[in-house]
XYZ file of C-alpha atoms in Angstrom:
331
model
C 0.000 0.000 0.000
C 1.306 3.663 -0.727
C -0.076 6.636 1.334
C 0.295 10.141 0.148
C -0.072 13.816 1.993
C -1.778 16.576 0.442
C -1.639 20.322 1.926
C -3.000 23.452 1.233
C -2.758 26.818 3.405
C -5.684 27.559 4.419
C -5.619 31.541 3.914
C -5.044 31.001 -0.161
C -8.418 28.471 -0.374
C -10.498 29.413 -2.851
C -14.506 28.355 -2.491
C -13.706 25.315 -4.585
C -10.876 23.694 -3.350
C -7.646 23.386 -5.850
C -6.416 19.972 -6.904
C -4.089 19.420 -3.996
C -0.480 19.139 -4.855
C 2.152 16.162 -2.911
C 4.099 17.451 -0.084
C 5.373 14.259 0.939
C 4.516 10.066 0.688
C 5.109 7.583 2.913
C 4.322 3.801 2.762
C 1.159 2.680 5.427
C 0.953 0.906 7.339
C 1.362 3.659 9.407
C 4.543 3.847 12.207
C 2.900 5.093 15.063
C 4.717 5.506 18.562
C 2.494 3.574 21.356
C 2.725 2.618 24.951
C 4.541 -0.510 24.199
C 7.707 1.330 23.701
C 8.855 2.628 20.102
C 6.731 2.550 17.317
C 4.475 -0.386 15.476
C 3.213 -0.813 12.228
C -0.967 -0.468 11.913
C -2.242 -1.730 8.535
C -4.510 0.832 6.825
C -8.174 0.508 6.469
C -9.969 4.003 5.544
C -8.499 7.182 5.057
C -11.099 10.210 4.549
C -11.381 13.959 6.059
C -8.088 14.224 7.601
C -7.633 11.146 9.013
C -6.613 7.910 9.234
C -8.465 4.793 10.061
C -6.089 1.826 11.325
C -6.602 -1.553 12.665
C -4.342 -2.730 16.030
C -2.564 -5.765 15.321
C -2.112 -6.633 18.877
C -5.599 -6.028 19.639
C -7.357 -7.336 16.197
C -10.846 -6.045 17.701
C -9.158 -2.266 18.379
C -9.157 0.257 15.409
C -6.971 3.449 16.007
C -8.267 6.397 14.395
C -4.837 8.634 13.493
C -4.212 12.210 12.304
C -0.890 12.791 10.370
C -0.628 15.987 10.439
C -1.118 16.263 14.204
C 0.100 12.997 15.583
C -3.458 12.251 17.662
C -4.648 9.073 17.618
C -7.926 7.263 18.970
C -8.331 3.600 20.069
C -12.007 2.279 19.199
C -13.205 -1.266 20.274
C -15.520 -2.825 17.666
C -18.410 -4.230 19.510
C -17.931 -8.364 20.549
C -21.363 -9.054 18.397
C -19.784 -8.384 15.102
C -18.203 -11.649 15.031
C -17.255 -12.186 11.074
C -15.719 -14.153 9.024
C -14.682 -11.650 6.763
C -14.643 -7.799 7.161
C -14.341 -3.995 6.670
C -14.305 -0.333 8.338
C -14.890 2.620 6.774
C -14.179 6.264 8.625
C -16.098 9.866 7.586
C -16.761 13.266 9.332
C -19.836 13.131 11.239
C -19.436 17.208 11.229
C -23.057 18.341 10.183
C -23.035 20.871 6.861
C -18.906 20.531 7.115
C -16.808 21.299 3.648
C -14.355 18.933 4.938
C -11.841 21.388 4.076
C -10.330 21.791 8.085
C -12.432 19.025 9.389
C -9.286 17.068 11.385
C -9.914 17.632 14.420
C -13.824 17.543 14.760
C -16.504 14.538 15.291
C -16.492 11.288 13.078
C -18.612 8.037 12.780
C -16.846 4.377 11.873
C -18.997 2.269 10.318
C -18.208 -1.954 10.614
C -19.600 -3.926 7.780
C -18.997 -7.922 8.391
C -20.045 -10.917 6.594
C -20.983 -13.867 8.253
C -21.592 -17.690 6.986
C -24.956 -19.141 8.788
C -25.362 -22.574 10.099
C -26.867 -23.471 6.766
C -23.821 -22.181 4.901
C -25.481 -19.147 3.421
C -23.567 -15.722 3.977
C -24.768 -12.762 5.400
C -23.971 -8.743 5.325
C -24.980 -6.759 8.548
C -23.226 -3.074 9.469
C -22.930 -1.293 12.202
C -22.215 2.894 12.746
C -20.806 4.121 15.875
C -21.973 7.276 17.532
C -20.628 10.399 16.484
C -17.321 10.571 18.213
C -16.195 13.423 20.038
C -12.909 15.782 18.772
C -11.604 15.941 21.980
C -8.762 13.428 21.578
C -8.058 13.009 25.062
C -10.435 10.652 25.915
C -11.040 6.676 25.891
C -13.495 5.632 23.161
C -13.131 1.768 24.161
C -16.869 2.192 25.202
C -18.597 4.104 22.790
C -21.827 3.416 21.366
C -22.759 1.600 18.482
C -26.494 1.917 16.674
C -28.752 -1.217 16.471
C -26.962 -4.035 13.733
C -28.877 -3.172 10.418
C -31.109 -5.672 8.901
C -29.091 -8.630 7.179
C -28.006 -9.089 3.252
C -27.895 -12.495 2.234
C -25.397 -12.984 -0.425
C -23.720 -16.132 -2.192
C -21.427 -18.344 0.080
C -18.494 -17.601 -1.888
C -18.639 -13.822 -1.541
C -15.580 -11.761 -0.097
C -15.115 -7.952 0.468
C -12.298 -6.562 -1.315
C -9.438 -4.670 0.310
C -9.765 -1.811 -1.325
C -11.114 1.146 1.157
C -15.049 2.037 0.782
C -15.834 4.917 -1.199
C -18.902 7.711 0.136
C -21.145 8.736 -2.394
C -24.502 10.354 -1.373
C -24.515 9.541 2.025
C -23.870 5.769 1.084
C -20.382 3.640 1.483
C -19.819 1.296 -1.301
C -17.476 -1.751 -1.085
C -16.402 -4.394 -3.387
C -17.112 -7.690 -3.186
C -15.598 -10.864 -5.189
C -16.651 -14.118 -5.572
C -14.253 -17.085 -5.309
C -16.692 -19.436 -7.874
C -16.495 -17.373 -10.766
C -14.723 -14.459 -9.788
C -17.025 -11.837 -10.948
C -17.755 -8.888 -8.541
C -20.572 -6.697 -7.505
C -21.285 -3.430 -4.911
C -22.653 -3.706 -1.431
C -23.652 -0.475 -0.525
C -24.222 0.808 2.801
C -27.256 3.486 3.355
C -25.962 5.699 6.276
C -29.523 7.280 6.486
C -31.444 4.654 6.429
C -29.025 1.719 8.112
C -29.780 -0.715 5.487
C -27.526 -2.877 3.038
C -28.261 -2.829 -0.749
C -26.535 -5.080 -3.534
C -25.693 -3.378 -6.935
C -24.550 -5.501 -9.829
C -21.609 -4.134 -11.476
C -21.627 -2.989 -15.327
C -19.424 -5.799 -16.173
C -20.660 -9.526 -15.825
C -18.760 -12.647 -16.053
C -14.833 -13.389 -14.761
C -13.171 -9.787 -13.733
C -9.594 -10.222 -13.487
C -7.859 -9.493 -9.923
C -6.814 -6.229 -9.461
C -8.377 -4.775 -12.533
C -11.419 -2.689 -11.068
C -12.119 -0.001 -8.788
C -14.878 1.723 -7.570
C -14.916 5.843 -7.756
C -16.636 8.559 -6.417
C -16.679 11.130 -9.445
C -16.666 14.816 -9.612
C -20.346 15.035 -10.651
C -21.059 13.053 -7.259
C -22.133 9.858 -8.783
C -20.729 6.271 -8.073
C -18.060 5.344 -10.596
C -16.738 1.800 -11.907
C -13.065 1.594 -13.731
C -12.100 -1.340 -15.448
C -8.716 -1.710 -17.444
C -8.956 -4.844 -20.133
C -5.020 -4.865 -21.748
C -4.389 -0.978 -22.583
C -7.961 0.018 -22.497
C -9.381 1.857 -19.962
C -13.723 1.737 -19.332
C -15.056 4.041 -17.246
C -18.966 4.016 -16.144
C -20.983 5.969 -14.103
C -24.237 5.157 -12.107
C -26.726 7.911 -13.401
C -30.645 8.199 -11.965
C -33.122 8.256 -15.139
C -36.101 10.701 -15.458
C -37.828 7.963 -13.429
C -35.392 8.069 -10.352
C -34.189 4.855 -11.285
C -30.480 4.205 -11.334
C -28.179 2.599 -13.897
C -24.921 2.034 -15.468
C -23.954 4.524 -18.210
C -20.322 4.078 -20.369
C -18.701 7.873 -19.798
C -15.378 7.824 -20.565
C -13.093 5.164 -22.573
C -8.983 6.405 -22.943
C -6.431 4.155 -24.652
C -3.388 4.470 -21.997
C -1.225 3.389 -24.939
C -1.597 6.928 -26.514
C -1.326 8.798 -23.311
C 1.005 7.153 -20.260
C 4.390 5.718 -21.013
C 4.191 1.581 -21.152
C 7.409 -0.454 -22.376
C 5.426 -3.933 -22.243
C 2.053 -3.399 -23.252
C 1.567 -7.440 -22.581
C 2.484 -6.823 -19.164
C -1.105 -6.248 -17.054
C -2.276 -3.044 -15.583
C -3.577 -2.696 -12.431
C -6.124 -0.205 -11.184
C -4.785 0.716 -7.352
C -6.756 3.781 -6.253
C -8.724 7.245 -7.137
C -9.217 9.965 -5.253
C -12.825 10.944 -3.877
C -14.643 13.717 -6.262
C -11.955 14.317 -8.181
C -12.265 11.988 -11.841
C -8.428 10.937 -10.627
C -7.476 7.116 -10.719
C -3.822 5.650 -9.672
C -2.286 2.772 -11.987
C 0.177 0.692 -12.459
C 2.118 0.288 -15.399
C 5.220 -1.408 -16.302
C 7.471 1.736 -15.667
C 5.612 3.011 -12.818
C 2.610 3.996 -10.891
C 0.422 7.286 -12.730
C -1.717 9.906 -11.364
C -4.680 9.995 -14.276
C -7.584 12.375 -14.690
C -9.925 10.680 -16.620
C -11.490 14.201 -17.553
C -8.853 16.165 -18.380
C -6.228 12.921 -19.692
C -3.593 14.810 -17.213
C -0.766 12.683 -15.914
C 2.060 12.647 -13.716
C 4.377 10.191 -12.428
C 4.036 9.532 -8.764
C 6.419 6.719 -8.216
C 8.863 3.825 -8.960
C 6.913 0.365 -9.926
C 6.307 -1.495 -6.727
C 4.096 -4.270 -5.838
C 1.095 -2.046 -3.900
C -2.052 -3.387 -3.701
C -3.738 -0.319 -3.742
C -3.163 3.528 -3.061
C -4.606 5.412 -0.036
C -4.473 9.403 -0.780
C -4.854 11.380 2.327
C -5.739 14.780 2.405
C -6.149 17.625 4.617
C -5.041 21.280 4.900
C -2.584 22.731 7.010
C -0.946 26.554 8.043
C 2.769 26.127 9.403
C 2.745 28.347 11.841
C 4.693 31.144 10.445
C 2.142 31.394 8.083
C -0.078 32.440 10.947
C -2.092 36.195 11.380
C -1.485 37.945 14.554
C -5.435 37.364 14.902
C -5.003 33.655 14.889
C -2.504 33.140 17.102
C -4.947 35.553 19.629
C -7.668 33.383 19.141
């Protein structure tokens, strides 16, 4: 997994935020000093509105909620009810009307989606979303409250959720699931407002190839699929009809031969990452991993190939304090 920092000062934002620009990267999991004397490693969940969502290896029920730009952390005990057989966390800002342009420090929700197998071997999706969590980081939050266990999803024994972080669109968190049988995927989507699990089917049927797909949440605030076959990359986004009812539309298709540099166009590509609202994917070529917008067919370089399984991009905004007015220092 790679991790990347964004910043911005806050006194030159504009209303719409600017594509943030890399400060810094560093690989997650995340070193983080503890009470057990230097620091450990915390694999990566989550990552949205300034922080960090991490799971405790020590403790595999303990998440550890982690600003970067700050150093705070939070330890959160996932209730003992969610046993699972196979799971995921997802982290937002629970900070009501918030631009989640300075959120870091304010209130935030975790929400714990596991799948379970029954006694008759069927699976099962239920979720759960914490409280809204206080900012003030000084406190313990091994006790905090959790809302009733939505109403299960029953789904085919073979399904798996992907590791690839959830994605927020319109109040919803979307995950990825697989299916060992024929390895075709679809989108369990989690309602925040109404605590309820829906399935979507994805806009491609049949065997998907590992590594190959990624959900998005594009600029125009729908849910997007990405799907790279050989040099070819298929974008669709999930549009409502005059009808309110929701499908699948093809938006965008770019040949990556023709616009990022590949040696060994045999060698596979691998979709690894996009970044929330922004139409901007992360892939991996032969040469290296890209930065893409799929709007605007910009590119960059970001790093050296390596063998990530996918990208996290954190972002949040930040004044070094020299930067500072005599008025905010005062208050």
């Amino acid at each position: 997994m790679l991790g990347f920092i964004y910043s911005w000062p806050l006194d030159f934002l504009p209303r719409k935020a600017p594509s943030p620009r890399f400060i810094s990267t560093r690989k997650f999991g995340a070193d983080i000093p503890n009470n057990r004397g230097g620091n450990y490693k915390y694999p990566t969940w989550d990552c949205r509105h300034g922080r960090v969502l991490l799971r405790d290896n020590w403790a595999p029920t303990h998440l550890v909620v982690w600003d970067p730009m700050t150093g705070r952390q939070r330890k959160l005990k996932v209730p003992t009810s969610m046993g699972y057989v196979d799971g995921a966390t997802a982290f937002f800002c629970a900070a009501s009307g918030c631009d989640h342009r300075a959120c870091h420090a304010g209130p935030f929700q975790v929400v714990f989606l596991g799948l379970d197998m029954t006694d008759d071997d069927n699976c099962v999706a239920h979720a759960r979303v914490s409280a809204p969590v206080t900012g003030d980081w000084s406190k313990s939050c091994s006790d905090f409250e959790w809302s009733d266990m939505c109403s299960s999803l029953q789904l085919s024994p073979d399904a798996l959720i992907d590791s690839m972080p959830s994605i927020l669109v319109e109040n919803a968190l979307h995950f990825m699931l697989t299916h060992d049988a024929d390895d075709s995927v679809e989108i369990l989507k989690y309602d925040l407002s109404s605590n309820c699990l829906w399935l979507i089917d994805a806009p491609l049927s049949g065997a998907i190839i590992s590594g190959s797909t990624i959900l998005m949440a594009m600029e125009d605030g729908s849910l997007g699929f990405a799907h790279v076959d050989k040099v070819t990359l298929n974008i669709w986004s999930r549009q409502l009809d005059a009808n309110g009812i929701a499908s699948w539309t093809m938006c965008r298709v770019v040949e990556l031969m023709n616009l990022i540099p590949i040696q060994n166009p045999t060698k596979r590509l691998k979709l690894i990452g996009s970044v929330e609202g922004s139409d901007t994917i992360f892939i991996t070529a032969d040469l290296g991993i890209y930065e893409v917008n799929i709007r605007t067919l910009q590119w960059k370089k970001l790093w050296k190939r390596e063998k990530f399984r996918y990208l996290i991009p954190y972002m949040s905004f930040y004044n070094p304090p020299e930067w500072l007015r005599p008025c905010d220092v005062a208050h």
